[in-house]
Coordinates of C-alpha atoms in Angstrom, one line a residue:
Chain A
M267 CA 75.1 133.6 93.8
D268 CA 75.3 134.6 97.3
K269 CA 77.3 132.2 99.8
L270 CA 75.8 130.1 102.2
K271 CA 75.3 131.4 105.3
I272 CA 75.6 128.6 108.2
G273 CA 74.8 129.3 111.5
I274 CA 76.4 128.1 114.8
P275 CA 74.7 128.1 118.2
R276 CA 77.6 129.2 120.7
A277 CA 76.8 126.6 123.2
L278 CA 76.8 122.8 123.8
N279 CA 79.0 121.1 121.3
Y280 CA 80.4 124.1 119.8
Y281 CA 82.8 124.0 122.6
H282 CA 84.3 120.8 121.6
Y283 CA 84.3 121.0 117.6
K284 CA 84.4 124.9 117.0
D285 CA 88.1 124.5 115.2
L286 CA 86.8 121.6 113.3
W287 CA 83.2 123.1 112.0
I288 CA 84.4 126.5 111.5
N289 CA 87.8 125.4 109.8
F290 CA 85.6 123.0 107.3
F291 CA 82.9 125.6 106.6
K292 CA 85.6 128.2 105.6
A293 CA 87.4 125.7 103.1
L294 CA 84.1 125.2 101.6
D295 CA 83.7 129.0 100.9
C296 CA 80.6 129.5 103.2
D297 CA 80.1 132.2 105.5
I298 CA 79.6 131.6 109.0
I299 CA 77.5 133.0 112.1
I300 CA 78.2 132.4 115.5
S301 CA 75.7 133.3 117.9
P302 CA 77.3 136.1 120.5
P303 CA 78.5 134.8 124.3
T304 CA 75.6 134.0 126.4
N305 CA 73.6 136.9 127.7
K306 CA 70.4 137.4 129.5
A307 CA 68.6 138.0 126.7
I308 CA 69.5 134.6 125.3
I309 CA 68.8 132.6 128.3
K310 CA 65.2 134.4 128.7
D311 CA 64.5 133.4 125.0
G312 CA 66.0 129.7 125.7
L313 CA 63.7 129.5 129.0
K314 CA 60.5 130.6 126.7
Y315 CA 61.3 127.4 124.5
A316 CA 62.6 124.7 127.1
N317 CA 60.5 122.6 129.4
D318 CA 61.4 122.3 133.1
E319 CA 63.1 119.3 133.0
M320 CA 66.0 120.3 130.6
C321 CA 69.7 121.3 132.0
L322 CA 70.4 124.9 132.1
S323 CA 73.3 124.4 129.4
L324 CA 70.1 122.8 126.9
K325 CA 67.8 125.8 128.0
I326 CA 70.8 128.1 127.2
Y327 CA 71.4 126.4 123.5
L328 CA 67.6 126.9 122.6
G329 CA 68.2 130.5 123.5
H330 CA 70.9 130.6 120.7
V331 CA 69.1 128.6 118.4
S332 CA 66.8 131.0 118.9
Y333 CA 69.0 134.3 118.1
L334 CA 70.1 132.7 114.7
K335 CA 66.7 131.5 113.5
D336 CA 66.1 134.3 110.9
R337 CA 70.0 135.2 110.3
C338 CA 70.8 132.0 108.1
D339 CA 70.4 129.8 105.8
Y340 CA 71.1 126.8 107.7
I341 CA 71.6 125.9 111.4
L342 CA 74.0 123.4 112.4
I343 CA 72.7 120.9 115.0
P344 CA 74.6 118.1 116.0
R345 CA 73.2 114.8 117.1
I346 CA 75.9 113.0 118.7
D347 CA 74.9 109.3 119.6
N348 CA 78.3 107.5 120.4
Y349 CA 81.6 107.5 119.4
G350 CA 81.5 103.5 120.0
L351 CA 80.3 101.2 122.9
S352 CA 82.5 102.5 125.9
D353 CA 82.3 106.4 124.4
Q354 CA 79.0 107.0 125.2
T355 CA 77.1 110.8 125.3
C356 CA 74.3 112.2 127.4
T357 CA 71.1 111.6 125.8
N358 CA 70.4 115.6 125.5
F359 CA 73.2 115.3 122.5
L360 CA 71.6 112.6 120.9
S361 CA 68.2 114.2 121.1
L362 CA 69.3 117.4 120.3
F363 CA 68.2 117.5 116.6
D364 CA 64.9 116.2 117.4
I365 CA 64.3 118.9 119.8
V366 CA 65.3 122.1 117.9
N367 CA 63.2 120.3 114.5
N368 CA 60.1 120.2 116.7
I369 CA 60.3 123.8 118.0
F370 CA 62.0 125.6 115.7
N371 CA 61.1 126.1 111.8
V372 CA 64.3 126.5 110.7
K373 CA 66.9 124.6 108.1
I374 CA 69.0 122.6 109.8
L375 CA 72.1 121.2 108.8
N376 CA 73.0 117.8 111.0
Y377 CA 76.3 116.7 112.1
N378 CA 75.3 113.0 113.0
I379 CA 77.9 110.8 114.9
D380 CA 76.8 107.4 115.6
Y381 CA 80.0 105.1 115.5
C382 CA 77.9 101.9 116.4
H383 CA 76.0 102.8 113.2
G384 CA 79.1 103.4 111.0
E385 CA 78.4 107.0 111.1
N386 CA 81.9 108.7 112.0
E387 CA 83.4 111.8 112.1
I388 CA 84.3 111.9 108.4
S389 CA 81.0 110.8 107.0
A390 CA 79.2 113.2 109.2
F391 CA 81.3 115.8 107.7
I392 CA 80.6 114.3 103.8
N393 CA 76.7 114.4 104.8
M394 CA 77.1 118.2 105.6
G395 CA 78.5 118.7 102.4
K396 CA 76.3 117.0 100.4
V397 CA 73.0 119.2 101.9
L398 CA 75.0 122.0 100.8
H399 CA 75.8 120.6 97.3
K400 CA 79.6 120.7 97.8
K401 CA 81.6 117.4 96.0
R402 CA 82.4 114.7 98.3
W403 CA 86.0 115.3 97.4
D404 CA 85.8 118.6 98.1
S405 CA 84.3 118.0 101.5
I406 CA 87.0 115.5 102.4
K407 CA 89.6 118.2 101.4
A408 CA 88.1 120.7 103.7
Y409 CA 87.7 117.8 106.6
Q410 CA 91.6 117.1 106.4
F411 CA 92.3 121.1 106.7
A412 CA 89.7 121.1 109.4
S413 CA 91.4 118.4 111.4
V414 CA 94.7 119.9 110.7
K415 CA 93.9 123.1 112.1
A416 CA 92.0 121.7 115.2
N417 CA 94.8 119.6 116.3
K418 CA 97.1 123.1 115.9
E419 CA 95.0 124.9 118.2
C420 CA 94.3 121.6 120.5
K421 CA 98.5 121.4 121.1
K422 CA 98.3 125.4 121.9
K423 CA 96.0 124.7 124.4
V424 CA 97.9 121.7 126.1
L425 CA 100.6 123.8 126.3
N426 CA 98.9 126.8 127.9
S427 CA 97.8 124.3 130.3
F428 CA 101.1 122.8 131.1
H429 CA 102.4 126.4 131.5
K430 CA 99.6 127.3 134.1
L431 CA 100.5 124.6 136.0
K432 CA 104.4 125.7 136.6
S433 CA 102.8 128.9 138.3
D434 CA 103.5 129.6 141.9
Q435 CA 99.8 130.7 142.5
T436 CA 97.3 128.3 144.5
K437 CA 96.2 126.3 141.6
V438 CA 92.4 125.0 141.2
L439 CA 91.3 122.2 138.9
L440 CA 87.6 123.5 137.4
I441 CA 86.4 120.2 136.2
G442 CA 82.6 120.7 134.5
H443 CA 81.9 120.5 130.7
S444 CA 83.4 122.7 128.0
Y445 CA 80.0 124.1 127.3
N446 CA 79.7 125.4 131.0
L447 CA 83.5 126.2 131.9
H448 CA 83.7 128.7 128.7
D449 CA 80.1 130.1 128.7
A450 CA 80.0 133.7 129.3
Y451 CA 77.0 133.6 132.0
L452 CA 78.4 130.3 133.8
G453 CA 81.8 129.3 134.0
Q454 CA 83.2 132.7 133.1
S455 CA 81.9 134.5 136.2
I456 CA 83.1 131.8 138.5
I457 CA 86.4 131.7 137.0
Y458 CA 86.5 135.7 137.0
L459 CA 86.0 135.5 140.9
L460 CA 88.5 132.6 141.6
E461 CA 91.2 134.8 139.6
S462 CA 89.9 137.9 141.6
L463 CA 91.3 135.7 144.4
G464 CA 95.0 135.2 143.2
I465 CA 93.8 131.3 141.9
E466 CA 95.2 130.0 138.6
V467 CA 92.3 128.1 137.3
I468 CA 93.1 125.0 135.2
M469 CA 90.3 123.9 133.5
S470 CA 89.5 119.9 132.7
D471 CA 89.4 120.7 129.0
G472 CA 92.7 122.1 128.8
F473 CA 94.3 118.8 127.8
D474 CA 94.2 116.4 125.0
P475 CA 90.9 114.7 124.8
K476 CA 92.1 111.4 123.6
M477 CA 95.1 111.2 126.4
T478 CA 92.4 112.2 129.3
N479 CA 89.8 109.9 127.8
K480 CA 92.1 106.8 128.7
L481 CA 93.5 107.8 131.8
A482 CA 90.0 108.2 133.3
S483 CA 90.1 104.3 133.8
S484 CA 92.3 104.9 136.8
L485 CA 89.3 106.4 138.7
S486 CA 86.7 104.0 136.9
P487 CA 87.4 101.4 134.3
S488 CA 83.6 100.9 133.4
L489 CA 82.7 104.4 132.9
Y490 CA 81.0 105.2 129.5
F491 CA 80.4 108.8 129.3
K492 CA 82.5 110.2 126.7
Y493 CA 82.7 113.8 127.8
S494 CA 82.8 112.9 131.1
K495 CA 85.9 110.5 131.0
E496 CA 87.6 113.3 128.9
A497 CA 87.0 115.7 132.0
I498 CA 88.1 113.7 134.7
G499 CA 90.8 112.0 133.3
T500 CA 92.5 115.5 133.6
I501 CA 92.9 114.8 137.1
D502 CA 95.5 112.3 136.6
I503 CA 97.6 114.4 134.8
V504 CA 97.5 117.4 137.0
R505 CA 97.2 115.9 140.4
N506 CA 100.6 116.6 142.0
N507 CA 100.6 120.1 140.9
I508 CA 97.4 121.5 142.1
D509 CA 95.9 122.4 145.5
G510 CA 92.1 121.8 145.1
I511 CA 89.4 120.7 142.6
I512 CA 86.2 122.6 142.2
F513 CA 83.3 120.5 140.3
L514 CA 80.8 122.6 138.0
T515 CA 77.7 121.2 137.4
A516 CA 74.8 122.7 135.5
F517 CA 71.3 121.7 137.4
P518 CA 70.3 119.1 136.3
C519 CA 73.0 117.3 134.7
G520 CA 72.5 113.5 134.5
P521 CA 76.2 112.4 134.0
D522 CA 77.7 114.6 136.8
S523 CA 75.3 113.7 139.2
L524 CA 76.7 109.8 138.8
V525 CA 80.3 110.5 137.7
N526 CA 81.3 113.6 140.2
E527 CA 79.7 111.1 143.3
L528 CA 82.1 108.5 141.8
V529 CA 85.2 110.6 141.8
F530 CA 84.7 112.4 145.3
R531 CA 85.1 109.1 146.7
K532 CA 88.2 108.2 145.1
I533 CA 90.0 111.1 145.5
T534 CA 92.1 112.8 148.5
L535 CA 92.4 116.4 147.1
P536 CA 89.9 118.8 148.7
Y537 CA 87.0 119.3 146.5
L538 CA 84.2 121.7 146.1
N539 CA 80.7 120.5 144.2
L540 CA 79.2 123.7 142.6
V541 CA 76.2 123.1 141.4
I542 CA 74.2 126.3 139.2
D543 CA 71.2 126.9 138.3
D544 CA 69.5 130.3 136.3
I545 CA 70.7 132.2 139.0
D546 CA 71.4 136.2 139.0
S547 CA 72.7 136.4 142.6
L548 CA 76.5 135.0 142.9
T549 CA 76.4 136.0 146.7
G550 CA 75.7 132.2 147.5
I551 CA 78.8 131.2 145.2
E552 CA 81.2 133.7 146.6
T553 CA 80.4 132.3 150.0
R554 CA 81.3 128.4 148.9
I555 CA 84.2 129.5 146.7
E556 CA 85.7 132.3 149.3
S557 CA 85.8 129.5 152.0
F558 CA 87.3 126.4 150.0
V559 CA 90.0 129.1 148.9
D560 CA 90.6 129.8 152.8
I561 CA 90.8 126.1 153.0
I562 CA 93.5 125.2 150.4
E563 CA 95.5 128.0 151.6
Q564 CA 95.8 127.1 155.1
K565 CA 96.7 123.6 153.8
K566 CA 99.2 125.0 151.6
Q567 CA 100.8 127.4 154.5
L568 CA 100.7 124.1 156.6
I569 CA 102.5 122.1 154.0
N570 CA 105.2 124.7 153.6
Chain B
M46 CA 92.9 151.7 178.1
K47 CA 91.9 148.6 177.5
N48 CA 91.0 147.4 174.0
Y49 CA 88.2 145.5 172.7
Y50 CA 87.2 143.9 169.1
I51 CA 83.3 143.3 167.7
G52 CA 82.4 140.7 165.8
I53 CA 79.1 140.7 163.7
D54 CA 77.3 138.3 162.1
I55 CA 74.6 138.8 159.7
G56 CA 72.5 136.1 158.9
S57 CA 69.5 135.8 156.5
I58 CA 67.4 135.3 159.8
S59 CA 69.2 136.4 162.6
T60 CA 72.1 138.9 163.5
K61 CA 74.7 138.6 166.0
G62 CA 77.2 140.7 167.8
V63 CA 79.7 140.1 170.4
I64 CA 82.5 142.1 171.8
I65 CA 85.7 140.5 173.1
D66 CA 88.6 141.6 175.1
D67 CA 92.3 140.9 174.6
N68 CA 91.7 137.6 176.6
S69 CA 88.9 136.4 174.4
N70 CA 86.7 136.8 177.0
I71 CA 82.7 137.8 176.0
L72 CA 81.8 141.1 177.1
V73 CA 78.2 141.4 175.7
S74 CA 76.5 139.6 173.0
K75 CA 73.4 140.4 171.4
Y76 CA 70.9 138.4 169.2
I77 CA 68.5 140.1 167.0
W78 CA 66.1 139.3 164.0
T79 CA 67.6 140.6 160.6
E80 CA 64.1 141.0 159.4
A81 CA 65.4 141.3 155.7
N82 CA 66.9 144.6 156.8
P83 CA 70.5 144.1 157.6
I84 CA 71.7 147.8 157.8
K85 CA 68.7 148.5 160.0
A86 CA 69.9 145.3 162.4
V87 CA 73.7 146.1 162.6
K88 CA 72.4 149.5 163.6
D89 CA 70.5 148.7 166.0
L90 CA 72.8 145.7 167.6
L91 CA 75.4 148.4 167.7
K92 CA 73.3 150.2 169.3
D93 CA 72.9 147.8 172.2
L94 CA 76.6 146.8 172.0
K95 CA 77.3 150.2 172.6
M96 CA 76.0 150.2 175.9
G97 CA 78.0 147.7 176.9
I98 CA 81.5 149.1 176.3
P99 CA 83.3 150.3 179.7
K100 CA 84.5 153.9 179.8
D101 CA 87.8 153.4 179.5
G102 CA 87.5 150.9 176.6
Q103 CA 88.2 151.3 172.9
I104 CA 87.3 149.4 170.0
K105 CA 90.5 148.4 168.1
G106 CA 88.7 146.1 165.3
I107 CA 85.4 144.8 163.6
G108 CA 84.6 142.2 162.1
T109 CA 82.0 141.1 160.0
T110 CA 80.7 137.8 158.4
G111 CA 77.2 135.9 157.6
S112 CA 75.8 136.3 154.3
A113 CA 75.6 140.2 154.4
R114 CA 79.3 140.4 155.2
K115 CA 80.3 142.7 152.4
L116 CA 77.7 144.9 152.8
I117 CA 78.3 145.7 156.3
G118 CA 81.7 145.2 156.1
L119 CA 81.6 148.6 154.3
M120 CA 79.0 150.0 156.5
V121 CA 80.8 150.1 159.7
D122 CA 84.2 149.7 158.1
A123 CA 85.7 146.6 159.0
S124 CA 89.2 145.5 159.8
I125 CA 88.5 142.5 158.2
V126 CA 85.4 140.4 156.5
K127 CA 85.3 136.8 156.1
N128 CA 83.0 134.0 154.9
E129 CA 81.0 132.2 157.6
I130 CA 82.8 128.8 157.6
T131 CA 86.6 130.4 158.4
A132 CA 84.5 132.4 161.0
H133 CA 82.5 129.6 162.6
A134 CA 85.8 127.2 162.5
I135 CA 87.8 129.7 164.1
G136 CA 85.4 130.5 167.1
T137 CA 84.6 126.8 167.6
L138 CA 88.1 125.9 167.7
H139 CA 88.8 128.3 170.0
Y140 CA 86.3 126.4 172.7
Y141 CA 86.8 123.3 171.6
P142 CA 90.4 122.6 170.3
D143 CA 89.8 118.9 169.6
V144 CA 86.8 119.2 167.6
K145 CA 86.6 117.1 164.5
T146 CA 83.2 117.7 163.2
I147 CA 81.0 121.1 163.1
L148 CA 77.3 120.9 162.2
E149 CA 75.8 124.0 161.3
I150 CA 72.2 124.3 160.8
G151 CA 71.2 128.1 160.0
G152 CA 68.5 130.1 158.5
Q153 CA 69.2 129.2 154.4
D154 CA 72.5 127.8 155.0
S155 CA 73.3 124.8 156.3
K156 CA 77.1 123.5 156.6
I157 CA 79.2 120.6 158.0
I158 CA 82.9 121.4 158.7
I159 CA 85.6 118.7 159.1
I160 CA 88.4 119.8 161.4
N161 CA 91.8 117.9 160.9
N162 CA 94.4 118.8 163.4
G163 CA 93.2 122.4 164.3
I164 CA 92.6 122.8 160.8
V165 CA 89.3 123.0 158.5
S166 CA 90.0 120.2 155.8
D167 CA 87.0 119.6 154.4
Y168 CA 83.7 120.9 154.2
A169 CA 80.3 120.9 152.2
M170 CA 77.2 123.5 152.3
N171 CA 73.4 122.8 151.2
T172 CA 73.4 123.1 146.8
L173 CA 70.8 125.1 145.4
C174 CA 67.7 123.8 148.0
A175 CA 67.3 125.3 151.5
A176 CA 65.0 122.2 152.6
G177 CA 66.0 121.5 156.2
T178 CA 67.0 124.9 157.2
G179 CA 66.0 127.0 160.0
A180 CA 63.9 128.9 157.5
F181 CA 61.7 125.8 157.1
L182 CA 61.3 125.2 160.2
T183 CA 59.9 128.4 161.3
S184 CA 57.3 128.4 158.4
Q185 CA 56.1 124.8 159.3
A186 CA 55.8 125.8 163.1
K187 CA 53.7 128.7 161.7
R188 CA 51.4 126.3 159.7
L189 CA 51.0 124.3 163.4
G190 CA 50.1 127.6 164.8
L191 CA 53.3 126.9 167.1
S192 CA 56.4 129.3 167.9
V193 CA 59.7 128.2 166.5
E194 CA 61.1 128.0 170.0
E195 CA 58.5 125.7 171.2
L196 CA 59.1 122.8 168.6
G197 CA 62.2 121.6 170.6
Q198 CA 60.4 121.0 174.1
M199 CA 57.2 119.5 172.2
A200 CA 59.2 116.9 170.1
L201 CA 60.8 115.6 173.2
S202 CA 57.4 114.5 174.7
S203 CA 56.7 112.5 171.2
K204 CA 57.8 108.8 171.7
T205 CA 56.9 107.7 168.1
P206 CA 57.7 110.8 165.5
V207 CA 55.9 110.2 162.3
K208 CA 57.6 109.6 158.9
I209 CA 57.5 112.8 157.1
A210 CA 59.6 112.8 153.5
A211 CA 62.9 114.5 154.4
R212 CA 64.3 114.7 150.6
C213 CA 62.5 118.2 149.5
S214 CA 60.7 120.8 151.7
V215 CA 57.7 121.0 149.4
F216 CA 57.1 116.9 149.8
A217 CA 57.8 117.6 153.3
E218 CA 55.2 120.3 153.8
S219 CA 52.5 118.3 151.9
D220 CA 53.4 115.1 154.0
L221 CA 52.8 117.2 157.1
I222 CA 49.5 118.6 156.6
H223 CA 48.2 115.2 155.3
K224 CA 49.9 113.4 158.4
A225 CA 47.6 116.2 160.4
Q226 CA 44.8 115.6 158.3
V227 CA 44.9 111.9 159.2
G228 CA 44.8 112.9 162.8
Y229 CA 48.4 112.0 163.9
N230 CA 49.4 114.1 167.8
K231 CA 50.9 117.6 167.3
E232 CA 53.7 116.0 169.7
D233 CA 54.8 113.2 166.8
I234 CA 54.1 115.5 163.9
V235 CA 56.6 118.0 165.7
A236 CA 58.7 115.3 166.2
G237 CA 58.9 113.7 162.7
L238 CA 59.6 117.1 161.3
C239 CA 62.7 117.5 163.8
R240 CA 63.9 114.2 162.9
S241 CA 63.0 114.6 158.7
V242 CA 65.6 117.8 159.6
V243 CA 68.2 115.7 160.8
I244 CA 68.1 113.0 157.9
N245 CA 67.6 115.8 155.2
Y246 CA 70.8 117.1 156.8
L247 CA 72.7 114.1 156.5
N248 CA 71.4 113.1 153.2
N249 CA 71.9 116.0 151.6
V250 CA 74.9 118.3 153.3
G251 CA 76.6 115.3 155.1
K252 CA 76.7 113.3 152.5
G253 CA 80.1 110.8 151.9
K254 CA 81.8 112.7 154.9
R255 CA 83.0 111.0 158.0
I256 CA 81.3 112.5 160.6
E257 CA 83.7 112.0 163.9
G258 CA 83.6 112.8 167.3
P259 CA 84.0 115.2 169.1
I260 CA 81.0 116.9 167.6
V261 CA 79.8 120.5 167.9
F262 CA 76.2 121.2 166.5
Q263 CA 75.7 125.0 166.2
G264 CA 73.8 127.4 164.3
G265 CA 70.4 129.0 165.2
V266 CA 68.6 125.4 164.5
S267 CA 70.9 124.0 167.7
K268 CA 68.8 125.6 170.1
N269 CA 65.7 123.2 169.0
S270 CA 66.6 120.1 171.5
G271 CA 64.3 117.8 169.3
V272 CA 66.8 118.2 166.5
V273 CA 69.9 117.8 168.8
K274 CA 67.9 114.6 170.3
Y275 CA 67.5 112.9 166.6
F276 CA 71.1 113.6 165.9
K277 CA 72.4 111.8 169.0
E278 CA 69.9 109.2 168.1
I279 CA 70.8 108.8 164.5
L280 CA 74.6 109.1 164.9
K281 CA 74.9 107.1 168.0
Q282 CA 77.5 109.7 169.1
D283 CA 77.5 112.7 171.6
I284 CA 76.8 116.0 170.3
I285 CA 78.2 119.2 171.7
V286 CA 75.9 122.4 171.9
D287 CA 77.4 125.5 173.5
E288 CA 75.6 128.0 175.3
N289 CA 76.8 130.2 172.9
S290 CA 76.1 127.8 169.8
H291 CA 74.4 130.7 168.1
L292 CA 77.1 133.2 168.2
M293 CA 79.8 131.2 167.4
G294 CA 80.4 132.8 163.9
A295 CA 80.3 136.5 166.0
I296 CA 82.9 135.0 168.2
G297 CA 84.9 133.6 165.4
I298 CA 84.9 136.8 163.6
A299 CA 85.7 138.8 166.6
L300 CA 88.6 136.8 167.3
L301 CA 90.2 137.4 163.9
A302 CA 89.7 140.9 164.2
M303 CA 91.6 140.8 167.6
Q304 CA 94.3 138.3 165.7
N305 CA 94.5 140.9 162.9
K306 CA 94.9 144.5 165.0
T307 CA 94.7 147.7 163.2
S308 CA 95.9 151.4 164.6
K309 CA 92.4 152.7 163.9
T310 CA 90.3 153.2 166.6
Y311 CA 86.4 152.9 165.8
D312 CA 83.9 155.3 167.8
L313 CA 80.9 153.4 166.4
N314 CA 79.3 156.9 165.2
M315 CA 78.4 155.1 161.9
I316 CA 75.1 153.9 163.3
D317 CA 74.1 157.4 162.9
I318 CA 75.0 158.0 159.6
R319 CA 72.4 157.4 157.0
F320 CA 73.5 154.5 154.9
E321 CA 72.0 153.4 151.6
T322 CA 71.5 151.1 149.0
K323 CA 70.0 151.7 145.5
G324 CA 69.3 148.9 142.9
F325 CA 69.0 149.0 139.4
E326 CA 69.3 147.5 136.2
C327 CA 72.4 148.5 133.8
Q328 CA 71.3 149.2 130.4
G329 CA 75.0 148.4 129.0
C330 CA 74.2 145.4 127.3
S331 CA 71.8 142.7 127.1
N332 CA 72.9 141.1 130.4
N333 CA 71.2 143.8 132.0
C334 CA 73.2 143.3 135.3
E335 CA 71.2 143.9 138.7
I336 CA 73.6 146.5 140.1
L337 CA 73.9 147.8 143.7
K338 CA 74.8 151.1 144.7
I339 CA 76.0 151.8 147.8
Y340 CA 76.3 155.3 149.9
R341 CA 77.6 156.5 152.9
G342 CA 75.5 159.9 153.5
Q343 CA 75.5 161.5 150.1
K344 CA 78.8 159.7 149.1
L345 CA 78.4 156.8 146.5
I346 CA 81.0 154.5 148.0
D347 CA 81.1 151.4 146.1
V348 CA 78.9 149.6 143.2
W349 CA 78.3 145.7 143.3
G350 CA 76.8 143.6 140.7
N351 CA 78.4 144.3 137.5
R352 CA 80.0 141.7 135.6
C353 CA 81.9 144.1 133.3
P354 CA 83.3 147.7 133.7
K355 CA 80.1 148.9 132.0
G356 CA 78.0 148.7 135.2
L357 CA 80.3 151.7 136.6
K358 CA 79.3 154.2 133.8
E359 CA 77.0 156.9 134.9
E360 CA 74.9 156.9 131.7
N361 CA 74.0 153.0 132.5
M362 CA 72.5 154.0 135.7
N363 CA 69.3 155.2 134.6
I364 CA 66.6 153.1 135.9

């Protein structure tokens, strides 16, 4: 029998859980196909399926699903509701399964997380294994294997971030959702711009999310968006080592519009709020980034 | 020989140029419409500026700023190319060394620059939306059958400005039409429009910023006395509008060109050289980057817009 082919869209939660997912399916002896880095064709396709109210990141996600739809046996679509009462996620993640199920005629492998109703990480993996006709024990072993691998990757990432913090260059913390920061079309073109201006870019997801999640309470004790907490908690770790903060938001992100506003009022570092939508021209973004870099470098000179 | 420096600010709507001498005095200045053709606008501008250079003068530096700064910087072989935030701040600080806040509303951008101890400490720019900028005022003036220059004076004569939705220019426009159809006076509508520009600016760009005096207001819209009046009224502070408020970016970049002297002398002959751009879509991958090739005469001098090196290859350049 041929191996099962699992498709994973390279968008949204892929960037949070890629090491867990990929290693889990590897351990279960499945083939994995990941959609290519976002390009214009994918965005165009996504826009075709999306409605106007969706955020750019979700539109892009649908483009990735569309790329995979005839190329695999199952497409992994998460439904992530919450990690407990004080760790909620954006409603997009809650509705993702239903959106894809309604738009596409594909076989979906659901990764369901809902701690408030007893659906935790391990049960999510066991349930996926069940759909693929894998034994419960095999799934548990595969999950454990994947966790170890994912932890290793996380440690590597953290070491790399701390290494960057020691750099003599001007350093900027780029705060945003992982799926925007690492997206080939959105975040990467902005990071490229910053690096070409001689800036060391530190990413808000470059640290241990468990740690940053807790640290976020220094900015807001009552915030309950899990991914936002993990992003802004980073400020506490790096605040004495960086020269400025750039907030990267995909229009119209609900959690960001609230959380960024909250953070602006509580930080003393210079910051820039970049809101991006489906844009082909980077000129406007260039102006904003160049001016911001000018400001933080002038400030740096003044201090030295 | 006396040294002179040229500053060019190429905005979306207007192109501004100044020549200054070693003592930062303005020798000549010029303000023309860009009309979506920055290359032609700058050629016309330089032709005019050239007349103003005395026989014993030489140009020792050219600076460019504004949204077409890169293109024009390449065309005139500028000694310095800088973004408009820095240029505006430098220009304003030259005339008003203790300025704390700069409000700037241009053709498609609006910004606020906060200055602390003579350096820029914070700034904000409009995000995706161009509501409440000069372009919006121009289109609404046309709708009302007025020229944009008339708006300011007309607004001053109104005692009861109508309320116009300020959040979005699409809503503002339909609001404006409704008010006109219901029968409000033109003066009151125009005043409402100016007021909505101010409210929109303060809600979007100025949001969360501490606006302290001295406040300098500049950019094309600062010439609209109606907008100035409502800024004063709403901020309850005095607003300084310099007679050269529309030229501040150009002055700033000219000052920067003076500070960064080059050994080069410019002859301004480039206005006679054919300068062209050709746009095409790269076929290298499915990103299809929009690439712009820039020619001086027959020679390809630069390529922009590629997100990877594939965009530089000849075989991908077929349209």
